[in-house]
Short mmCIF file of C-alpha atoms in Angstrom, two decimals:
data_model
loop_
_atom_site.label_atom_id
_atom_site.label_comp_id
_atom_site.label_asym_id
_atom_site.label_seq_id
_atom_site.Cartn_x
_atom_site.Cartn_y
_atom_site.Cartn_z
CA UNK A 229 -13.77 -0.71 -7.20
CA UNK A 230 -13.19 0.15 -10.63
CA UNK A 231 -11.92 3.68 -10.56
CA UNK A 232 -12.72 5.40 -14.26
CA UNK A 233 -11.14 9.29 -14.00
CA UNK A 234 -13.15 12.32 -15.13
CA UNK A 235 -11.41 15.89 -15.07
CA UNK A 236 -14.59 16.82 -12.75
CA UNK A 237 -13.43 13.94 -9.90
CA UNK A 238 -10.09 13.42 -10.52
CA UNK A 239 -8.31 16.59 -11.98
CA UNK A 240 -4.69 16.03 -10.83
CA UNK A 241 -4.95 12.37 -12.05
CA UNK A 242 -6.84 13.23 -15.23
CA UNK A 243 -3.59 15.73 -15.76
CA UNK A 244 -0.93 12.92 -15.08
CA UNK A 245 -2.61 10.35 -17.58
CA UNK A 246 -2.81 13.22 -19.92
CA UNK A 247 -6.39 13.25 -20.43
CA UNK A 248 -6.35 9.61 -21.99
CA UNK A 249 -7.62 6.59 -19.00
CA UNK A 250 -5.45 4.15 -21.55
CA UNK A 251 -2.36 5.72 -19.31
CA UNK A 252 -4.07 5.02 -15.94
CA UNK A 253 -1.38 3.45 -13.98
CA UNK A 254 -0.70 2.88 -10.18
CA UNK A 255 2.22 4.81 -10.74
CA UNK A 256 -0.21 7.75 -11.78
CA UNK A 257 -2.70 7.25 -9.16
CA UNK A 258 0.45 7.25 -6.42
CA UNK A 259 1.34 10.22 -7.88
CA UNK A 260 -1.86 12.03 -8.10
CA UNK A 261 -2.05 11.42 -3.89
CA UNK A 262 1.02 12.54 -3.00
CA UNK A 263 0.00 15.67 -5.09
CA UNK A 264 -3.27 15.94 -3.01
CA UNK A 265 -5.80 14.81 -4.90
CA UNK A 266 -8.91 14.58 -2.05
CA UNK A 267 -10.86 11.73 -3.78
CA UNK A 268 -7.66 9.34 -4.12
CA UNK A 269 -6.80 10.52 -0.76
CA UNK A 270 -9.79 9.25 0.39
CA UNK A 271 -10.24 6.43 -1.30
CA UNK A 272 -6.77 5.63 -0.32
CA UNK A 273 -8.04 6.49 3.30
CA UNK A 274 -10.79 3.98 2.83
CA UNK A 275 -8.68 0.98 1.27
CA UNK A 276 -5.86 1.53 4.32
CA UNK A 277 -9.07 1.01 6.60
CA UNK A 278 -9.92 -2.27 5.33
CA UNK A 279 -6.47 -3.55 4.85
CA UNK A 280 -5.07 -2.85 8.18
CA UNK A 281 -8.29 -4.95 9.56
CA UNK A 282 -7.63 -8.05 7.03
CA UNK A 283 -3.77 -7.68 8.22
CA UNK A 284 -4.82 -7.73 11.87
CA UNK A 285 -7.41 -10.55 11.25
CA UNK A 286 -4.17 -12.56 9.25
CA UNK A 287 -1.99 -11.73 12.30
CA UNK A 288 -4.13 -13.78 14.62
CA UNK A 289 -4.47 -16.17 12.33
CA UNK A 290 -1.04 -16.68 11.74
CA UNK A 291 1.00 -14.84 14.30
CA UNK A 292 4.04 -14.12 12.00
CA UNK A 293 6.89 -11.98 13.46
CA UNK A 294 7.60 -10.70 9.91
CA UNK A 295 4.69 -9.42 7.44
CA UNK A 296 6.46 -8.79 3.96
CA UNK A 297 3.94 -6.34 1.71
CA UNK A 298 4.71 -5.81 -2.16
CA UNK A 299 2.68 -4.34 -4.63
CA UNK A 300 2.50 -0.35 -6.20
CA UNK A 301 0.26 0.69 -3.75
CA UNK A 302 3.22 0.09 -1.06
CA UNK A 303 5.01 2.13 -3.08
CA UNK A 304 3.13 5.17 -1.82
CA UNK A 305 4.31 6.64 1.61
CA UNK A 306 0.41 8.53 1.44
CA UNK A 307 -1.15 4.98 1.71
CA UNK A 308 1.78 3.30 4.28
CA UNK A 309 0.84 6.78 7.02
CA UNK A 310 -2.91 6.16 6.44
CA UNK A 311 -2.42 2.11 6.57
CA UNK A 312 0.07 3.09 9.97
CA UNK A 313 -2.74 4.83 11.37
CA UNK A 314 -5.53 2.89 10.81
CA UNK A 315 -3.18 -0.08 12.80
CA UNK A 316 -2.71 2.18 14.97
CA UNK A 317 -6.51 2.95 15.92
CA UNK A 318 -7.37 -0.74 15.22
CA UNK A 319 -4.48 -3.27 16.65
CA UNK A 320 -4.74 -4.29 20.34
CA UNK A 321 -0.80 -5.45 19.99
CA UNK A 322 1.92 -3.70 17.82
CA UNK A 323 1.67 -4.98 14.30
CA UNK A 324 3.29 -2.07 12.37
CA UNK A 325 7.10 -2.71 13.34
CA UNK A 326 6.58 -6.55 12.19
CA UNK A 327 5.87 -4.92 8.82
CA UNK A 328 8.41 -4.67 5.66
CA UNK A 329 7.23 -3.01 2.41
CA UNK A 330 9.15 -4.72 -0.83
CA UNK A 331 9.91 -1.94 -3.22
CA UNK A 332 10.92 -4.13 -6.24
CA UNK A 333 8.46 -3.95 -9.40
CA UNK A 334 8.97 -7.85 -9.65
CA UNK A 335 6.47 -9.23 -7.28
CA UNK A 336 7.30 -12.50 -7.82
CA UNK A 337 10.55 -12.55 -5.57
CA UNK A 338 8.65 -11.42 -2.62
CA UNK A 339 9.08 -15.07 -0.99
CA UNK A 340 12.92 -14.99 -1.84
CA UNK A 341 13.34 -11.37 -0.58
CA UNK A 342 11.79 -12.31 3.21
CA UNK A 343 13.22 -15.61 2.96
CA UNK A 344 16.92 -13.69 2.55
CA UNK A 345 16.16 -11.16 5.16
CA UNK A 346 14.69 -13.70 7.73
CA UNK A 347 17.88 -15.69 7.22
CA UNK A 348 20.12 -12.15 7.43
CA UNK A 349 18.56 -11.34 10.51
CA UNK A 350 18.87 -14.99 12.18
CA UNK A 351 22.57 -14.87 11.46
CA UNK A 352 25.42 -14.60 14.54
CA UNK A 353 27.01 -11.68 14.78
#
């Protein structure tokens, strides 16, 4: 979806990029939905629908014990309670608590980051 803000649909987001879509950002749009903006919201809504049914679909597939997620969008806590909820409604076995959201803006030490807290949490005590 390519998402191209108007002050009509998007007013909170058209207000964060400062009325210039050269400053649309994932950063923005995050912030936009925690500030209520109902089409990002649902759009948001939407995309959480479709993800938690490719992550369920991956799950069988793969049966990991630890699903590592990194990218802006995780940085959102809007999108991780709709994605939460849509497992929720969706998952015939508990998926969320196998889930880890990375936080770093480097997305290319996601495989390091669960490799280090796989080995931390395989580690005697």
């Amino acid at each position: 979806m390519i998402l191209t803000p108007t002050p009509e649909r998007f007013p909170i987001l058209w207000n964060h990029i400062k009325e210039n879509p050269d400053n649309l950002s994932m950063t923005e749009i995050n912030l936009s939905v925690a500030e209520g903006s109902i089409e990002l919201n649902r759009i948001f809504q939407k995309y959480a629908h479709y993800f938690a049914l490719n992550l369920i679909n991956f799950n069988t597939i793969v049966d990991r014990k630890h699903i590592l997620l990194a990218g802006e969008i995780f940085h959102s806590k809007q999108f991780q309670i709709y994605l939460q909820g849509e497992l929720a409604s969706l998952q015939l076995v508990p998926l969320w608590e196998q889930i880890e959201f990375y936080h770093s803006y480097d997305e290319n030490l996601s495989a390091v980051f669960l490799a280090i807290n796989q080995l931390f949490l395989t580690l005697p005590v």
